[in-house]
mmCIF file of C-alpha atoms in Angstrom:
data_model
loop_
_atom_site.group_PDB
_atom_site.id
_atom_site.type_symbol
_atom_site.label_atom_id
_atom_site.label_comp_id
_atom_site.label_asym_id
_atom_site.label_seq_id
_atom_site.Cartn_x
_atom_site.Cartn_y
_atom_site.Cartn_z
ATOM 1 C CA MET A 1 4.738 -2.998 -21.420
ATOM 2 C CA SER A 2 8.241 -1.852 -22.107
ATOM 3 C CA LYS A 3 10.426 -3.098 -24.923
ATOM 4 C CA SER A 4 14.078 -2.832 -25.810
ATOM 5 C CA GLU A 5 15.981 -4.699 -28.476
ATOM 6 C CA GLU A 6 17.006 -7.451 -26.094
ATOM 7 C CA PHE A 7 14.052 -7.754 -23.672
ATOM 8 C CA THR A 8 10.332 -7.128 -23.396
ATOM 9 C CA PHE A 9 8.893 -6.518 -19.931
ATOM 10 C CA ARG A 10 5.128 -6.984 -19.682
ATOM 11 C CA ARG A 11 2.270 -8.172 -17.527
ATOM 12 C CA ALA A 12 1.992 -11.929 -17.464
ATOM 13 C CA ARG A 13 -0.819 -13.479 -19.469
ATOM 14 C CA ALA A 14 -2.662 -16.676 -18.604
ATOM 15 C CA GLU A 15 -0.366 -18.651 -20.912
ATOM 16 C CA ASP A 16 2.714 -17.368 -19.029
ATOM 17 C CA ILE A 17 1.652 -18.693 -15.628
ATOM 18 C CA LYS A 18 3.089 -22.182 -16.123
ATOM 19 C CA ASP A 19 6.541 -20.649 -16.821
ATOM 20 C CA VAL A 20 6.171 -18.284 -13.865
ATOM 21 C CA LEU A 21 5.376 -21.198 -11.535
ATOM 22 C CA SER A 22 8.404 -23.048 -12.846
ATOM 23 C CA MET A 23 10.582 -20.006 -12.067
ATOM 24 C CA ILE A 24 8.981 -19.690 -8.619
ATOM 25 C CA GLN A 25 10.149 -23.248 -7.942
ATOM 26 C CA GLU A 26 13.626 -22.438 -9.276
ATOM 27 C CA LEU A 27 13.803 -19.467 -6.899
ATOM 28 C CA ALA A 28 12.634 -21.636 -3.987
ATOM 29 C CA ASP A 29 15.314 -24.211 -4.826
ATOM 30 C CA PHE A 30 17.954 -21.447 -4.883
ATOM 31 C CA GLU A 31 16.686 -20.153 -1.519
ATOM 32 C CA LYS A 32 16.967 -23.700 -0.109
ATOM 33 C CA MET A 33 13.190 -23.827 0.425
ATOM 34 C CA SER A 34 12.200 -26.333 -2.245
ATOM 35 C CA ASN A 35 9.003 -27.355 -0.436
ATOM 36 C CA GLY A 36 7.853 -23.760 -0.006
ATOM 37 C CA PRO A 37 5.786 -23.061 -3.128
ATOM 38 C CA GLN A 38 2.243 -24.368 -2.808
ATOM 39 C CA LEU A 39 0.545 -22.251 -5.464
ATOM 40 C CA THR A 40 -1.191 -23.885 -8.366
ATOM 41 C CA GLU A 41 -1.555 -22.382 -11.833
ATOM 42 C CA ALA A 42 -5.226 -21.765 -11.013
ATOM 43 C CA ASP A 43 -4.283 -19.935 -7.782
ATOM 44 C CA LEU A 44 -1.846 -17.612 -9.518
ATOM 45 C CA ARG A 45 -4.174 -16.938 -12.468
ATOM 46 C CA ARG A 46 -6.970 -16.096 -10.014
ATOM 47 C CA ASP A 47 -4.828 -13.899 -7.757
ATOM 48 C CA ALA A 48 -3.316 -12.042 -10.714
ATOM 49 C CA GLY A 49 -6.836 -11.168 -11.879
ATOM 50 C CA LEU A 50 -6.487 -13.254 -15.030
ATOM 51 C CA THR A 51 -9.795 -15.052 -14.491
ATOM 52 C CA GLY A 52 -11.932 -11.915 -14.279
ATOM 53 C CA GLY A 53 -11.897 -11.579 -10.494
ATOM 54 C CA PRO A 54 -10.094 -9.057 -8.304
ATOM 55 C CA GLU A 55 -6.349 -8.613 -8.705
ATOM 56 C CA TYR A 56 -4.327 -9.333 -5.558
ATOM 57 C CA CYS A 57 -0.909 -9.197 -7.205
ATOM 58 C CA GLU A 58 0.707 -7.951 -10.368
ATOM 59 C CA VAL A 59 2.692 -10.622 -12.196
ATOM 60 C CA TYR A 60 5.264 -9.546 -14.766
ATOM 61 C CA VAL A 61 7.516 -11.485 -17.110
ATOM 62 C CA LEU A 62 10.732 -10.517 -18.846
ATOM 63 C CA ILE A 63 10.888 -11.990 -22.335
ATOM 64 C CA ASP A 64 14.185 -12.568 -24.116
ATOM 65 C CA ASN A 65 13.300 -11.314 -27.598
ATOM 66 C CA ALA A 66 15.940 -13.507 -29.283
ATOM 67 C CA ILE A 67 14.251 -16.702 -28.106
ATOM 68 C CA SER A 68 10.721 -15.372 -27.404
ATOM 69 C CA GLN A 69 10.783 -16.970 -23.954
ATOM 70 C CA ALA A 70 10.236 -15.757 -20.395
ATOM 71 C CA ILE A 71 13.606 -15.638 -18.635
ATOM 72 C CA GLY A 72 12.522 -13.807 -15.502
ATOM 73 C CA TYR A 73 9.529 -12.613 -13.550
ATOM 74 C CA SER A 74 8.411 -10.334 -10.769
ATOM 75 C CA ILE A 75 5.371 -10.477 -8.515
ATOM 76 C CA CYS A 76 4.370 -7.252 -6.762
ATOM 77 C CA TYR A 77 1.403 -5.825 -4.919
ATOM 78 C CA LYS A 78 0.117 -2.602 -3.463
ATOM 79 C CA ALA A 79 0.551 -2.196 0.278
ATOM 80 C CA TYR A 80 -0.045 0.537 2.816
ATOM 81 C CA SER A 81 2.050 2.277 5.454
ATOM 82 C CA THR A 82 0.647 4.388 8.283
ATOM 83 C CA TRP A 83 3.710 6.611 7.860
ATOM 84 C CA GLN A 84 3.615 7.317 4.120
ATOM 85 C CA GLY A 85 0.442 5.773 2.735
ATOM 86 C CA ARG A 86 0.544 3.474 -0.239
ATOM 87 C CA TYR A 87 3.706 1.738 -1.350
ATOM 88 C CA PHE A 88 4.654 -1.048 -3.747
ATOM 89 C CA PHE A 89 5.899 -4.368 -2.377
ATOM 90 C CA VAL A 90 8.015 -6.730 -4.475
ATOM 91 C CA GLU A 91 7.404 -10.335 -3.481
ATOM 92 C CA ASP A 92 9.841 -11.791 -6.015
ATOM 93 C CA ILE A 93 12.315 -10.778 -8.670
ATOM 94 C CA TYR A 94 13.951 -13.694 -10.433
ATOM 95 C CA VAL A 95 16.058 -14.244 -13.524
ATOM 96 C CA ARG A 96 17.008 -17.719 -14.680
ATOM 97 C CA PRO A 97 20.710 -18.384 -13.971
ATOM 98 C CA GLU A 98 21.722 -18.847 -17.603
ATOM 99 C CA HIS A 99 20.387 -15.349 -18.405
ATOM 100 C CA ARG A 100 22.058 -13.452 -15.573
ATOM 101 C CA LYS A 101 24.827 -10.873 -16.040
ATOM 102 C CA ARG A 102 23.044 -9.467 -19.106
ATOM 103 C CA GLY A 103 21.125 -6.693 -17.358
ATOM 104 C CA ALA A 104 17.903 -8.712 -17.038
ATOM 105 C CA GLY A 105 17.628 -8.348 -13.249
ATOM 106 C CA LYS A 106 18.344 -4.640 -13.426
ATOM 107 C CA ARG A 107 15.756 -4.259 -16.170
ATOM 108 C CA ILE A 108 13.095 -5.954 -14.023
ATOM 109 C CA PHE A 109 14.021 -3.817 -10.995
ATOM 110 C CA LEU A 110 13.893 -0.595 -13.038
ATOM 111 C CA GLU A 111 10.518 -1.548 -14.541
ATOM 112 C CA VAL A 112 9.045 -2.386 -11.129
ATOM 113 C CA SER A 113 10.425 0.891 -9.766
ATOM 114 C CA ALA A 114 8.782 2.745 -12.644
ATOM 115 C CA ARG A 115 5.489 1.001 -11.808
ATOM 116 C CA ALA A 116 5.787 2.236 -8.205
ATOM 117 C CA VAL A 117 6.305 5.782 -9.487
ATOM 118 C CA GLU A 118 3.334 5.383 -11.849
ATOM 119 C CA LEU A 119 1.186 4.378 -8.844
ATOM 120 C CA LYS A 120 2.474 7.457 -6.971
ATOM 121 C CA CYS A 121 4.059 5.275 -4.291
ATOM 122 C CA PRO A 122 6.774 6.996 -2.240
ATOM 123 C CA ARG A 123 8.678 3.753 -1.739
ATOM 124 C CA LEU A 124 9.341 0.221 -2.931
ATOM 125 C CA GLU A 125 9.904 -2.555 -0.399
ATOM 126 C CA PHE A 126 11.129 -6.132 -0.615
ATOM 127 C CA ASN A 127 12.929 -8.789 1.429
ATOM 128 C CA VAL A 128 16.184 -10.527 0.610
ATOM 129 C CA LEU A 129 17.685 -13.477 2.453
ATOM 130 C CA GLU A 130 20.740 -12.503 4.464
ATOM 131 C CA TRP A 131 23.105 -14.756 2.502
ATOM 132 C CA ASN A 132 21.759 -13.887 -0.963
ATOM 133 C CA PRO A 133 24.452 -12.181 -3.086
ATOM 134 C CA ALA A 134 21.685 -10.124 -4.753
ATOM 135 C CA ARG A 135 21.777 -7.877 -1.667
ATOM 136 C CA LYS A 136 24.828 -6.105 -3.095
ATOM 137 C CA PHE A 137 23.009 -5.671 -6.420
ATOM 138 C CA TYR A 138 20.003 -4.029 -4.734
ATOM 139 C CA GLU A 139 22.227 -1.841 -2.570
ATOM 140 C CA SER A 140 24.082 -0.702 -5.712
ATOM 141 C CA LEU A 141 20.719 0.524 -7.013
ATOM 142 C CA GLY A 142 20.066 2.539 -3.850
ATOM 143 C CA ALA A 143 18.092 0.056 -1.733
ATOM 144 C CA VAL A 144 18.584 0.442 2.029
ATOM 145 C CA ASP A 145 18.793 -2.555 4.379
ATOM 146 C CA LEU A 146 16.194 -1.626 7.020
ATOM 147 C CA THR A 147 17.293 -4.398 9.370
ATOM 148 C CA ALA A 148 20.760 -2.867 9.542
ATOM 149 C CA LYS A 149 19.614 0.775 9.428
ATOM 150 C CA GLU A 150 16.492 0.783 11.607
ATOM 151 C CA GLY A 151 16.432 -2.612 13.305
ATOM 152 C CA TRP A 152 13.191 -3.785 11.692
ATOM 153 C CA HIS A 153 12.474 -7.514 11.825
ATOM 154 C CA TYR A 154 10.015 -9.151 9.467
ATOM 155 C CA TYR A 155 7.530 -11.569 11.077
ATOM 156 C CA ARG A 156 5.054 -14.107 9.759
ATOM 157 C CA VAL A 157 2.158 -16.034 11.303
ATOM 158 C CA GLU A 158 1.822 -19.378 9.512
ATOM 159 C CA GLU A 159 -1.517 -20.871 8.441
ATOM 160 C CA GLN A 160 -1.977 -23.248 11.398
ATOM 161 C CA GLN A 161 -1.241 -20.548 13.978
ATOM 162 C CA LEU A 162 -3.378 -18.073 12.046
ATOM 163 C CA ALA A 163 -6.336 -20.474 12.240
ATOM 164 C CA LYS A 164 -5.722 -20.913 15.970
ATOM 165 C CA LEU A 165 -5.691 -17.159 16.510
ATOM 166 C CA ALA A 166 -8.907 -16.745 14.550
ATOM 167 C CA GLN A 167 -10.473 -19.583 16.545
ATOM 168 C CA ASP A 168 -9.685 -17.682 19.746
ATOM 169 C CA LEU A 169 -12.356 -15.178 18.663
ATOM 170 C CA THR A 170 -15.028 -17.866 18.915
ATOM 171 C CA ARG A 171 -14.303 -18.585 22.584
ATOM 172 C CA PRO A 172 -16.982 -17.293 24.910
ATOM 173 C CA TYR A 173 -16.383 -13.798 26.184
ATOM 174 C CA MET A 174 -18.417 -12.008 28.791
ATOM 175 C CA LEU A 175 -19.043 -8.362 28.124
ATOM 176 C CA ARG A 176 -19.839 -5.889 30.844
ATOM 177 C CA VAL A 177 -20.329 -2.189 30.192
ATOM 178 C CA HIS A 178 -19.486 0.356 32.889
ATOM 179 C CA CYS A 179 -20.005 4.060 32.339
ATOM 180 C CA ASN A 180 -17.935 5.155 29.320
ATOM 181 C CA TYR A 181 -15.741 2.107 28.883
ATOM 182 C CA VAL A 182 -16.048 -1.557 28.054
ATOM 183 C CA ILE A 183 -14.402 -4.362 30.027
ATOM 184 C CA PHE A 184 -13.860 -7.785 28.441
ATOM 185 C CA TYR A 185 -13.508 -10.875 30.559
ATOM 186 C CA LEU A 186 -12.293 -14.113 29.062
ATOM 187 C CA ALA A 187 -14.648 -16.816 30.249
ATOM 188 C CA SER A 188 -12.917 -19.798 31.804
ATOM 189 C CA HIS A 189 -12.508 -22.817 29.562
#
């Protein structure tokens, strides 16, 4: 937890999750993806390790000390690169519109960066929509646009396709071993 006169940045508690979900929806609305969020309070509590199970993400809130209310949040998680090992991925950084231009977004970004350093991560990664004006903000803090610099494209396999791909494993395969190698034949349907 980090505190200044104006803001307190800390891990979210179970009682913060309702506000975090509300801000997730606000972010989705801003990103023109209002139907995107499907998480429930129970999902986020579980995945943040707030129910005693494993922690899949770290959820943080930024509290405005003058009103004792969450005005922003960040969700991050540990990831791994075959080039540099562990790194910290930022899923979301969000500050409610009426609290912007006060240093709240920068405070969250600095705190998340400090967490990456604490975890001994050599880098912090995140995605920003092409049209989002926050790109300039992140670039002003030293972030590099990897799409422009290195040509990386970010892909996703959605749930239905993911299930289909997993189902492909259950199709009958014939296995034949020859000498020191294995040949797989896909059995006809």
